[in-house]
């Protein structure tokens, strides 16, 4: 392994930007509209095509020994009652974990083990919470509040992202707003 020089990144809470910016990824509704269960509501909102989330990947080599890290923000909003959320993923290298540190906002992390168990858990994402995603669990972050949900994520450099399973099947549960409260419900489209 080669030496790499130490460095800082600085997150500015006032404008929600990271410096240096690194690799900035933005996801609009059109990047994930078929992940929401209410097709009609998604189609309606597509005209506006809101920004759902963005994340700043600090540039470190994607290899074993390094710790990939990024600052993400999921914006507030919903599609037919289903809160704005990340696409969600498993790690390509399945036995790699991840830590999320919530900086501001309010939300939940939805996690699920691989089929056939497909066990679902959620943890609260509130300022100061350190959320642990153990190896093997798929994970998606969901903004249940009215401010951007902002968090730092750290994971092994080699972990990689596996989106295919979630794109195809979704999560077993969805998080929807009912009477102003987040309620976890069965995903009606989840295959048996
Ligand atoms: C977090 C980390 C990243 C991830 C990002 C967006 O910051 O887990 O690795 O890429 O959220 O989530 P997704 O990749 O599921 O769209
Ligand atoms: Zn991850």
mmCIF file of N, CA, C and O and ligand atoms in Angstrom, residues 27 53 55 57 70-72 86-89 91 98 100 139-141 151-153 155 161 163, ligand 1:
data_model
loop_
_atom_site.group_PDB
_atom_site.id
_atom_site.type_symbol
_atom_site.label_atom_id
_atom_site.label_comp_id
_atom_site.label_asym_id
_atom_site.label_seq_id
_atom_site.Cartn_x
_atom_site.Cartn_y
_atom_site.Cartn_z
ATOM 1 N N UNK A 27 -29.347 12.983 -6.734
ATOM 2 C CA UNK A 27 -30.419 12.080 -7.178
ATOM 3 C C UNK A 27 -31.744 12.834 -7.161
ATOM 4 O O UNK A 27 -32.220 13.257 -6.109
ATOM 5 N N UNK A 53 -31.976 13.728 -2.917
ATOM 6 C CA UNK A 53 -30.806 13.736 -2.037
ATOM 7 C C UNK A 53 -29.543 14.001 -2.827
ATOM 8 O O UNK A 53 -29.525 13.923 -4.062
ATOM 9 N N UNK A 55 -25.000 13.580 -2.207
ATOM 10 C CA UNK A 55 -23.931 13.204 -1.290
ATOM 11 C C UNK A 55 -22.566 13.511 -1.886
ATOM 12 O O UNK A 55 -22.351 13.437 -3.083
ATOM 13 N N UNK A 57 -18.875 12.463 -1.866
ATOM 14 C CA UNK A 57 -17.916 11.403 -1.578
ATOM 15 C C UNK A 57 -16.531 12.017 -1.457
ATOM 16 O O UNK A 57 -15.998 12.562 -2.430
ATOM 17 N N UNK A 70 -18.527 9.854 3.293
ATOM 18 C CA UNK A 70 -19.265 10.867 2.544
ATOM 19 C C UNK A 70 -20.261 11.564 3.458
ATOM 20 O O UNK A 70 -20.694 11.009 4.460
ATOM 21 N N UNK A 71 -20.572 12.805 3.100
ATOM 22 C CA UNK A 71 -21.637 13.539 3.785
ATOM 23 C C UNK A 71 -22.829 13.565 2.843
ATOM 24 O O UNK A 71 -22.702 13.944 1.672
ATOM 25 N N UNK A 72 -23.967 13.118 3.373
ATOM 26 C CA UNK A 72 -25.186 13.030 2.552
ATOM 27 C C UNK A 72 -26.264 13.915 3.129
ATOM 28 O O UNK A 72 -26.281 14.163 4.341
ATOM 29 N N UNK A 86 -33.175 7.553 0.268
ATOM 30 C CA UNK A 86 -32.118 7.139 -0.661
ATOM 31 C C UNK A 86 -32.571 5.869 -1.393
ATOM 32 O O UNK A 86 -33.527 5.210 -0.966
ATOM 33 N N UNK A 87 -31.867 5.538 -2.477
ATOM 34 C CA UNK A 87 -32.200 4.310 -3.209
ATOM 35 C C UNK A 87 -32.042 3.096 -2.299
ATOM 36 O O UNK A 87 -32.879 2.215 -2.272
ATOM 37 N N UNK A 88 -30.958 3.074 -1.567
ATOM 38 C CA UNK A 88 -30.674 1.945 -0.679
ATOM 39 C C UNK A 88 -29.868 0.881 -1.413
ATOM 40 O O UNK A 88 -29.974 0.732 -2.632
ATOM 41 N N UNK A 89 -29.054 0.191 -0.663
ATOM 42 C CA UNK A 89 -28.155 -0.787 -1.289
ATOM 43 C C UNK A 89 -27.665 -1.833 -0.284
ATOM 44 O O UNK A 89 -27.694 -1.600 0.918
ATOM 45 N N UNK A 91 -23.977 -4.011 0.282
ATOM 46 C CA UNK A 91 -22.595 -3.853 -0.149
ATOM 47 C C UNK A 91 -22.209 -5.023 -1.048
ATOM 48 O O UNK A 91 -22.623 -6.149 -0.809
ATOM 49 N N UNK A 98 -21.053 -0.460 8.118
ATOM 50 C CA UNK A 98 -21.043 0.987 7.866
ATOM 51 C C UNK A 98 -21.503 1.717 9.124
ATOM 52 O O UNK A 98 -22.321 1.182 9.884
ATOM 53 N N UNK A 100 -23.117 5.462 10.433
ATOM 54 C CA UNK A 100 -23.725 6.738 10.073
ATOM 55 C C UNK A 100 -23.765 7.620 11.315
ATOM 56 O O UNK A 100 -24.245 7.179 12.359
ATOM 57 N N UNK A 139 -29.388 -1.148 3.388
ATOM 58 C CA UNK A 139 -29.721 0.043 4.163
ATOM 59 C C UNK A 139 -30.185 1.188 3.265
ATOM 60 O O UNK A 139 -29.672 1.392 2.177
ATOM 61 N N UNK A 140 -31.199 1.890 3.799
ATOM 62 C CA UNK A 140 -31.800 3.043 3.109
ATOM 63 C C UNK A 140 -32.071 4.103 4.168
ATOM 64 O O UNK A 140 -32.551 3.782 5.250
ATOM 65 N N UNK A 141 -31.789 5.371 3.860
ATOM 66 C CA UNK A 141 -32.064 6.440 4.818
ATOM 67 C C UNK A 141 -33.274 7.241 4.353
ATOM 68 O O UNK A 141 -33.465 7.484 3.154
ATOM 69 N N UNK A 151 -26.058 13.619 7.275
ATOM 70 C CA UNK A 151 -25.286 12.623 8.038
ATOM 71 C C UNK A 151 -23.968 12.286 7.344
ATOM 72 O O UNK A 151 -23.831 12.436 6.127
ATOM 73 N N UNK A 152 -23.036 11.848 8.179
ATOM 74 C CA UNK A 152 -21.737 11.348 7.691
ATOM 75 C C UNK A 152 -21.803 9.829 7.671
ATOM 76 O O UNK A 152 -22.283 9.218 8.636
ATOM 77 N N UNK A 153 -21.349 9.210 6.598
ATOM 78 C CA UNK A 153 -21.294 7.746 6.517
ATOM 79 C C UNK A 153 -19.841 7.318 6.302
ATOM 80 O O UNK A 153 -19.101 7.977 5.563
ATOM 81 N N UNK A 155 -17.408 3.717 5.667
ATOM 82 C CA UNK A 155 -17.464 2.281 5.363
ATOM 83 C C UNK A 155 -16.157 1.845 4.706
ATOM 84 O O UNK A 155 -15.417 2.688 4.174
ATOM 85 N N UNK A 161 -21.163 -0.911 -3.922
ATOM 86 C CA UNK A 161 -22.621 -0.756 -3.795
ATOM 87 C C UNK A 161 -23.325 -1.735 -4.715
ATOM 88 O O UNK A 161 -23.019 -1.780 -5.915
ATOM 89 N N UNK A 163 -26.971 -2.349 -6.080
ATOM 90 C CA UNK A 163 -28.307 -1.729 -6.132
ATOM 91 C C UNK A 163 -29.368 -2.650 -6.734
ATOM 92 O O UNK A 163 -30.559 -2.435 -6.545
HETATM 93 C C1 LIG B 1 -24.580 7.202 2.295
HETATM 94 C C2 LIG B 1 -23.588 6.094 2.069
HETATM 95 C C3 LIG B 1 -23.135 6.074 0.637
HETATM 96 C C4 LIG B 1 -24.330 6.056 -0.285
HETATM 97 C C5 LIG B 1 -25.231 7.247 -0.010
HETATM 98 C C6 LIG B 1 -26.481 7.285 -0.848
HETATM 99 O O1 LIG B 1 -23.925 8.410 2.308
HETATM 100 O O2 LIG B 1 -24.165 4.863 2.391
HETATM 101 O O3 LIG B 1 -22.318 4.948 0.424
HETATM 102 O O4 LIG B 1 -23.931 6.006 -1.632
HETATM 103 O O5 LIG B 1 -25.617 7.219 1.352
HETATM 104 O O6 LIG B 1 -27.237 6.102 -0.752
HETATM 105 P P1 LIG B 1 -27.481 5.166 -2.030
HETATM 106 O O7 LIG B 1 -26.110 4.765 -2.543
HETATM 107 O O8 LIG B 1 -28.259 4.006 -1.489
HETATM 108 O O9 LIG B 1 -28.211 5.947 -3.032
#
